[in-house]
mmCIF file of C-alpha atoms in Angstrom:
data_model
loop_
_atom_site.group_PDB
_atom_site.id
_atom_site.type_symbol
_atom_site.label_atom_id
_atom_site.label_comp_id
_atom_site.label_asym_id
_atom_site.label_seq_id
_atom_site.Cartn_x
_atom_site.Cartn_y
_atom_site.Cartn_z
ATOM 1 C CA UNK A 1 0.000 0.000 0.000
ATOM 2 C CA UNK A 2 1.423 3.370 -0.935
ATOM 3 C CA UNK A 3 0.264 6.966 -0.939
ATOM 4 C CA UNK A 4 1.128 9.473 -3.603
ATOM 5 C CA UNK A 5 2.196 13.056 -3.278
ATOM 6 C CA UNK A 6 4.245 14.836 -0.717
ATOM 7 C CA UNK A 7 4.185 13.589 2.878
ATOM 8 C CA UNK A 8 4.120 9.873 3.693
ATOM 9 C CA UNK A 9 4.660 6.774 1.619
ATOM 10 C CA UNK A 10 3.085 3.743 3.277
ATOM 11 C CA UNK A 11 4.530 0.358 2.403
ATOM 12 C CA UNK A 12 4.163 -3.098 3.860
ATOM 13 C CA UNK A 13 7.476 -4.309 5.201
ATOM 14 C CA UNK A 14 8.309 -7.641 3.502
ATOM 15 C CA UNK A 15 7.508 -10.709 5.586
ATOM 16 C CA UNK A 16 11.014 -12.109 5.072
ATOM 17 C CA UNK A 17 13.919 -9.773 5.640
ATOM 18 C CA UNK A 18 17.533 -10.754 5.120
ATOM 19 C CA UNK A 19 19.287 -9.765 8.331
ATOM 20 C CA UNK A 20 22.687 -9.054 6.831
ATOM 21 C CA UNK A 21 21.254 -6.442 4.445
ATOM 22 C CA UNK A 22 20.116 -4.487 7.500
ATOM 23 C CA UNK A 23 23.470 -4.708 9.294
ATOM 24 C CA UNK A 24 22.148 -7.215 11.829
ATOM 25 C CA UNK A 25 24.717 -10.001 11.990
ATOM 26 C CA UNK A 26 23.698 -13.471 10.890
ATOM 27 C CA UNK A 27 25.311 -14.875 14.033
ATOM 28 C CA UNK A 28 23.267 -12.682 16.352
ATOM 29 C CA UNK A 29 20.592 -14.253 18.513
ATOM 30 C CA UNK A 30 17.498 -12.343 17.505
ATOM 31 C CA UNK A 31 13.926 -12.995 18.526
ATOM 32 C CA UNK A 32 12.725 -16.108 16.696
ATOM 33 C CA UNK A 33 16.172 -17.608 16.101
ATOM 34 C CA UNK A 34 16.114 -21.423 16.104
ATOM 35 C CA UNK A 35 19.058 -23.156 17.759
ATOM 36 C CA UNK A 36 20.423 -26.550 18.731
ATOM 37 C CA UNK A 37 22.470 -26.975 21.919
ATOM 38 C CA UNK A 38 25.224 -29.590 22.157
ATOM 39 C CA UNK A 39 27.165 -30.591 25.267
ATOM 40 C CA UNK A 40 30.929 -30.422 24.721
ATOM 41 C CA UNK A 41 31.729 -33.072 27.319
ATOM 42 C CA UNK A 42 29.028 -35.566 26.345
ATOM 43 C CA UNK A 43 28.901 -34.705 22.636
ATOM 44 C CA UNK A 44 25.129 -35.079 22.877
ATOM 45 C CA UNK A 45 22.305 -32.705 22.006
ATOM 46 C CA UNK A 46 19.914 -31.153 24.506
ATOM 47 C CA UNK A 47 16.491 -32.660 23.810
ATOM 48 C CA UNK A 48 12.881 -31.939 24.760
ATOM 49 C CA UNK A 49 11.412 -35.371 24.074
ATOM 50 C CA UNK A 50 8.021 -35.310 22.350
ATOM 51 C CA UNK A 51 8.441 -31.561 22.034
ATOM 52 C CA UNK A 52 8.036 -30.956 25.764
ATOM 53 C CA UNK A 53 6.031 -32.059 28.766
ATOM 54 C CA UNK A 54 8.848 -33.643 30.774
ATOM 55 C CA UNK A 55 12.433 -33.171 31.944
ATOM 56 C CA UNK A 56 14.979 -32.130 29.345
ATOM 57 C CA UNK A 57 17.722 -34.642 28.526
ATOM 58 C CA UNK A 58 21.206 -34.397 27.028
ATOM 59 C CA UNK A 59 21.360 -37.735 25.244
ATOM 60 C CA UNK A 60 20.751 -37.353 21.503
ATOM 61 C CA UNK A 61 23.479 -38.224 19.012
ATOM 62 C CA UNK A 62 21.820 -36.353 16.146
ATOM 63 C CA UNK A 63 19.276 -33.516 16.197
ATOM 64 C CA UNK A 64 15.650 -33.568 15.055
ATOM 65 C CA UNK A 65 12.704 -31.275 15.816
ATOM 66 C CA UNK A 66 12.879 -32.232 19.510
ATOM 67 C CA UNK A 67 16.387 -30.759 19.676
ATOM 68 C CA UNK A 68 15.464 -27.408 18.104
ATOM 69 C CA UNK A 69 14.565 -24.490 20.359
ATOM 70 C CA UNK A 70 13.153 -21.146 19.298
ATOM 71 C CA UNK A 71 14.504 -18.142 21.182
ATOM 72 C CA UNK A 72 12.230 -15.506 22.635
ATOM 73 C CA UNK A 73 14.529 -12.593 23.297
ATOM 74 C CA UNK A 74 13.917 -10.675 26.518
ATOM 75 C CA UNK A 75 17.075 -8.561 26.448
ATOM 76 C CA UNK A 76 20.389 -8.585 24.598
ATOM 77 C CA UNK A 77 21.663 -11.555 26.604
ATOM 78 C CA UNK A 78 18.432 -12.913 28.111
ATOM 79 C CA UNK A 79 16.278 -15.489 26.368
ATOM 80 C CA UNK A 80 13.437 -17.938 26.789
ATOM 81 C CA UNK A 81 13.691 -21.295 25.014
ATOM 82 C CA UNK A 82 10.523 -22.592 23.305
ATOM 83 C CA UNK A 83 10.196 -26.195 22.150
ATOM 84 C CA UNK A 84 8.657 -27.444 18.917
ATOM 85 C CA UNK A 85 5.346 -28.035 20.727
ATOM 86 C CA UNK A 86 5.226 -24.626 22.376
ATOM 87 C CA UNK A 87 6.518 -25.485 25.860
ATOM 88 C CA UNK A 88 9.224 -23.399 27.532
ATOM 89 C CA UNK A 89 12.336 -24.605 29.325
ATOM 90 C CA UNK A 90 11.951 -23.897 33.020
ATOM 91 C CA UNK A 91 13.953 -24.206 36.235
ATOM 92 C CA UNK A 92 12.937 -23.321 39.778
ATOM 93 C CA UNK A 93 16.388 -22.732 41.283
ATOM 94 C CA UNK A 94 19.781 -24.110 42.283
ATOM 95 C CA UNK A 95 20.086 -27.860 41.765
ATOM 96 C CA UNK A 96 16.886 -28.291 39.788
ATOM 97 C CA UNK A 97 16.523 -30.409 36.665
ATOM 98 C CA UNK A 98 15.505 -28.318 33.679
ATOM 99 C CA UNK A 99 12.169 -29.353 32.199
ATOM 100 C CA UNK A 100 10.091 -28.306 29.190
ATOM 101 C CA UNK A 101 6.794 -27.982 31.015
ATOM 102 C CA UNK A 102 5.914 -24.279 31.132
ATOM 103 C CA UNK A 103 3.019 -23.144 28.966
ATOM 104 C CA UNK A 104 4.001 -19.477 29.188
ATOM 105 C CA UNK A 105 7.283 -17.782 30.122
ATOM 106 C CA UNK A 106 8.126 -15.771 33.232
ATOM 107 C CA UNK A 107 11.239 -15.319 35.393
ATOM 108 C CA UNK A 108 11.838 -19.059 35.912
ATOM 109 C CA UNK A 109 11.759 -19.559 32.136
ATOM 110 C CA UNK A 110 14.289 -16.796 31.452
ATOM 111 C CA UNK A 111 17.992 -17.578 31.047
ATOM 112 C CA UNK A 112 21.156 -15.551 30.554
ATOM 113 C CA UNK A 113 23.339 -16.655 27.649
ATOM 114 C CA UNK A 114 27.085 -15.928 27.718
ATOM 115 C CA UNK A 115 28.731 -16.358 24.310
ATOM 116 C CA UNK A 116 32.225 -17.026 23.021
ATOM 117 C CA UNK A 117 31.846 -17.595 19.284
ATOM 118 C CA UNK A 118 29.660 -20.710 19.034
ATOM 119 C CA UNK A 119 30.274 -21.740 22.646
ATOM 120 C CA UNK A 120 27.794 -20.697 25.313
ATOM 121 C CA UNK A 121 27.158 -20.804 29.022
ATOM 122 C CA UNK A 122 23.513 -20.768 30.066
ATOM 123 C CA UNK A 123 22.495 -19.672 33.533
ATOM 124 C CA UNK A 124 19.338 -18.831 35.419
ATOM 125 C CA UNK A 125 18.499 -15.255 36.334
ATOM 126 C CA UNK A 126 19.712 -16.071 39.863
ATOM 127 C CA UNK A 127 23.188 -16.882 38.488
ATOM 128 C CA UNK A 128 23.175 -20.703 38.536
ATOM 129 C CA UNK A 129 24.895 -22.312 35.532
ATOM 130 C CA UNK A 130 23.292 -25.171 33.635
ATOM 131 C CA UNK A 131 25.381 -28.288 33.133
ATOM 132 C CA UNK A 132 25.061 -31.634 31.372
ATOM 133 C CA UNK A 133 25.397 -34.434 33.930
ATOM 134 C CA UNK A 134 26.981 -37.828 33.314
ATOM 135 C CA UNK A 135 23.484 -39.272 33.550
ATOM 136 C CA UNK A 136 22.290 -37.160 30.631
ATOM 137 C CA UNK A 137 20.290 -34.595 32.607
ATOM 138 C CA UNK A 138 20.355 -30.799 32.357
ATOM 139 C CA UNK A 139 20.711 -29.364 35.863
ATOM 140 C CA UNK A 140 21.667 -26.104 37.582
ATOM 141 C CA UNK A 141 24.250 -27.314 40.071
ATOM 142 C CA UNK A 142 27.546 -26.498 38.354
ATOM 143 C CA UNK A 143 30.105 -25.426 40.941
ATOM 144 C CA UNK A 144 31.816 -22.085 40.366
ATOM 145 C CA UNK A 145 32.188 -20.143 37.131
ATOM 146 C CA UNK A 146 32.952 -22.246 34.024
ATOM 147 C CA UNK A 147 35.755 -21.502 31.594
ATOM 148 C CA UNK A 148 35.530 -21.936 27.835
ATOM 149 C CA UNK A 149 37.260 -25.296 27.746
ATOM 150 C CA UNK A 150 35.400 -28.583 27.427
ATOM 151 C CA UNK A 151 33.483 -28.699 30.709
ATOM 152 C CA UNK A 152 30.005 -29.729 31.791
ATOM 153 C CA UNK A 153 28.648 -26.162 31.678
ATOM 154 C CA UNK A 154 29.954 -25.251 28.226
ATOM 155 C CA UNK A 155 27.797 -25.989 25.202
ATOM 156 C CA UNK A 156 27.990 -25.485 21.474
ATOM 157 C CA UNK A 157 25.069 -23.435 20.177
ATOM 158 C CA UNK A 158 24.248 -24.126 16.556
ATOM 159 C CA UNK A 159 22.063 -21.575 14.768
ATOM 160 C CA UNK A 160 19.585 -23.426 12.570
ATOM 161 C CA UNK A 161 17.598 -20.419 11.375
ATOM 162 C CA UNK A 162 17.534 -16.728 12.209
ATOM 163 C CA UNK A 163 15.525 -15.120 9.434
ATOM 164 C CA UNK A 164 13.744 -11.955 10.508
ATOM 165 C CA UNK A 165 9.957 -12.172 10.202
ATOM 166 C CA UNK A 166 8.835 -8.576 9.773
ATOM 167 C CA UNK A 167 8.882 -5.383 11.762
ATOM 168 C CA UNK A 168 8.769 -6.817 15.296
ATOM 169 C CA UNK A 169 11.978 -8.813 14.887
ATOM 170 C CA UNK A 170 13.560 -5.950 12.960
ATOM 171 C CA UNK A 171 12.953 -3.532 15.829
ATOM 172 C CA UNK A 172 14.037 -6.196 18.325
ATOM 173 C CA UNK A 173 17.280 -6.682 16.429
ATOM 174 C CA UNK A 174 18.156 -3.013 16.295
ATOM 175 C CA UNK A 175 17.153 -2.395 19.909
ATOM 176 C CA UNK A 176 15.305 0.509 21.491
ATOM 177 C CA UNK A 177 18.365 2.783 21.414
ATOM 178 C CA UNK A 178 18.021 3.019 17.638
ATOM 179 C CA UNK A 179 14.933 5.209 18.140
ATOM 180 C CA UNK A 180 17.176 8.070 19.302
ATOM 181 C CA UNK A 181 19.205 7.835 16.118
ATOM 182 C CA UNK A 182 16.070 7.787 13.990
ATOM 183 C CA UNK A 183 14.812 10.938 15.729
ATOM 184 C CA UNK A 184 18.155 12.655 15.164
ATOM 185 C CA UNK A 185 18.046 11.682 11.500
ATOM 186 C CA UNK A 186 14.475 12.973 11.162
ATOM 187 C CA UNK A 187 15.479 16.351 12.611
ATOM 188 C CA UNK A 188 18.415 16.518 10.190
ATOM 189 C CA UNK A 189 16.147 15.758 7.219
ATOM 190 C CA UNK A 190 13.642 18.391 8.298
ATOM 191 C CA UNK A 191 16.335 21.067 8.574
ATOM 192 C CA UNK A 192 17.393 20.326 5.018
ATOM 193 C CA UNK A 193 13.918 20.567 3.541
ATOM 194 C CA UNK A 194 13.273 16.851 3.132
ATOM 195 C CA UNK A 195 9.673 16.179 4.150
ATOM 196 C CA UNK A 196 8.857 12.757 2.709
ATOM 197 C CA UNK A 197 9.228 9.644 4.821
ATOM 198 C CA UNK A 198 8.278 5.989 4.630
ATOM 199 C CA UNK A 199 6.225 4.405 7.377
ATOM 200 C CA UNK A 200 6.287 0.589 7.615
ATOM 201 C CA UNK A 201 2.804 -0.815 8.158
ATOM 202 C CA UNK A 202 2.476 -4.205 9.847
ATOM 203 C CA UNK A 203 -0.449 -6.548 9.318
ATOM 204 C CA UNK A 204 -1.176 -6.633 13.068
ATOM 205 C CA UNK A 205 -2.355 -2.993 12.969
ATOM 206 C CA UNK A 206 -5.685 -4.314 11.681
ATOM 207 C CA UNK A 207 -6.186 -5.964 15.083
ATOM 208 C CA UNK A 208 -5.621 -2.820 17.152
ATOM 209 C CA UNK A 209 -6.090 -2.125 20.018
ATOM 210 C CA UNK A 210 -5.537 -5.808 20.883
ATOM 211 C CA UNK A 211 -3.163 -7.394 18.339
ATOM 212 C CA UNK A 212 -1.864 -10.943 18.877
ATOM 213 C CA UNK A 213 1.274 -11.491 20.986
ATOM 214 C CA UNK A 214 4.051 -10.409 20.879
ATOM 215 C CA UNK A 215 2.742 -7.220 19.292
ATOM 216 C CA UNK A 216 1.354 -4.389 21.401
ATOM 217 C CA UNK A 217 -1.511 -2.035 20.753
ATOM 218 C CA UNK A 218 -1.311 1.633 19.882
ATOM 219 C CA UNK A 219 0.213 1.430 16.412
ATOM 220 C CA UNK A 220 -2.993 2.508 14.667
ATOM 221 C CA UNK A 221 -3.210 5.638 16.823
ATOM 222 C CA UNK A 222 0.424 6.455 16.023
ATOM 223 C CA UNK A 223 -0.304 5.990 12.320
ATOM 224 C CA UNK A 224 -3.307 8.343 12.546
ATOM 225 C CA UNK A 225 -1.082 10.919 14.239
ATOM 226 C CA UNK A 226 1.399 10.664 11.385
ATOM 227 C CA UNK A 227 -1.347 11.587 8.916
ATOM 228 C CA UNK A 228 -2.496 14.512 11.037
ATOM 229 C CA UNK A 229 1.060 15.821 11.317
ATOM 230 C CA UNK A 230 1.747 15.515 7.589
ATOM 231 C CA UNK A 231 2.003 18.817 5.695
#
């Protein structure tokens, strides 16, 4: 959808966006990235058998859909791990066994991810590191702070897919700080007599004021304001 003349040009942002063309690295963990997690010591994949509903194991020689987790990004280094059947990895505290039994994410389903190339440490928000036990369980009782050698708390994270799916992931990838730069750019353009801008329009605007998760309401009102402010 586009509008002619001076002022705004409204266009639907493509559903599939190539991250690298937008200067968002292909190795970055954006919202919606699908990953596999492999224990360095056991050389086995972390698995949510049947797509969730029970304790997570570290016992698979080769990955399938049970070993793929979709990341819900909370912050730059904080994520929630969603299984193929929509369950979230969860842990109640120090010494617990990680399970894939949560229907919706909260604090106990949120994990910090420390990265060193393709190696990662995963820890709870209370600071307890996950480790792969000799018995093939994923627990939070690793002692001390792990190094990046082959130890029970160090995993290989393999990115299976990290295509951006529209405006939400695009904004998530750039981060909220980019808004300040956009405002600065807009002021610069205005000072130099440039008064035409493009406004990306997402499909979820049609569902305002209550669009489906993870989108939030208010976009339609902002779009109406843009028209009223247009010269």
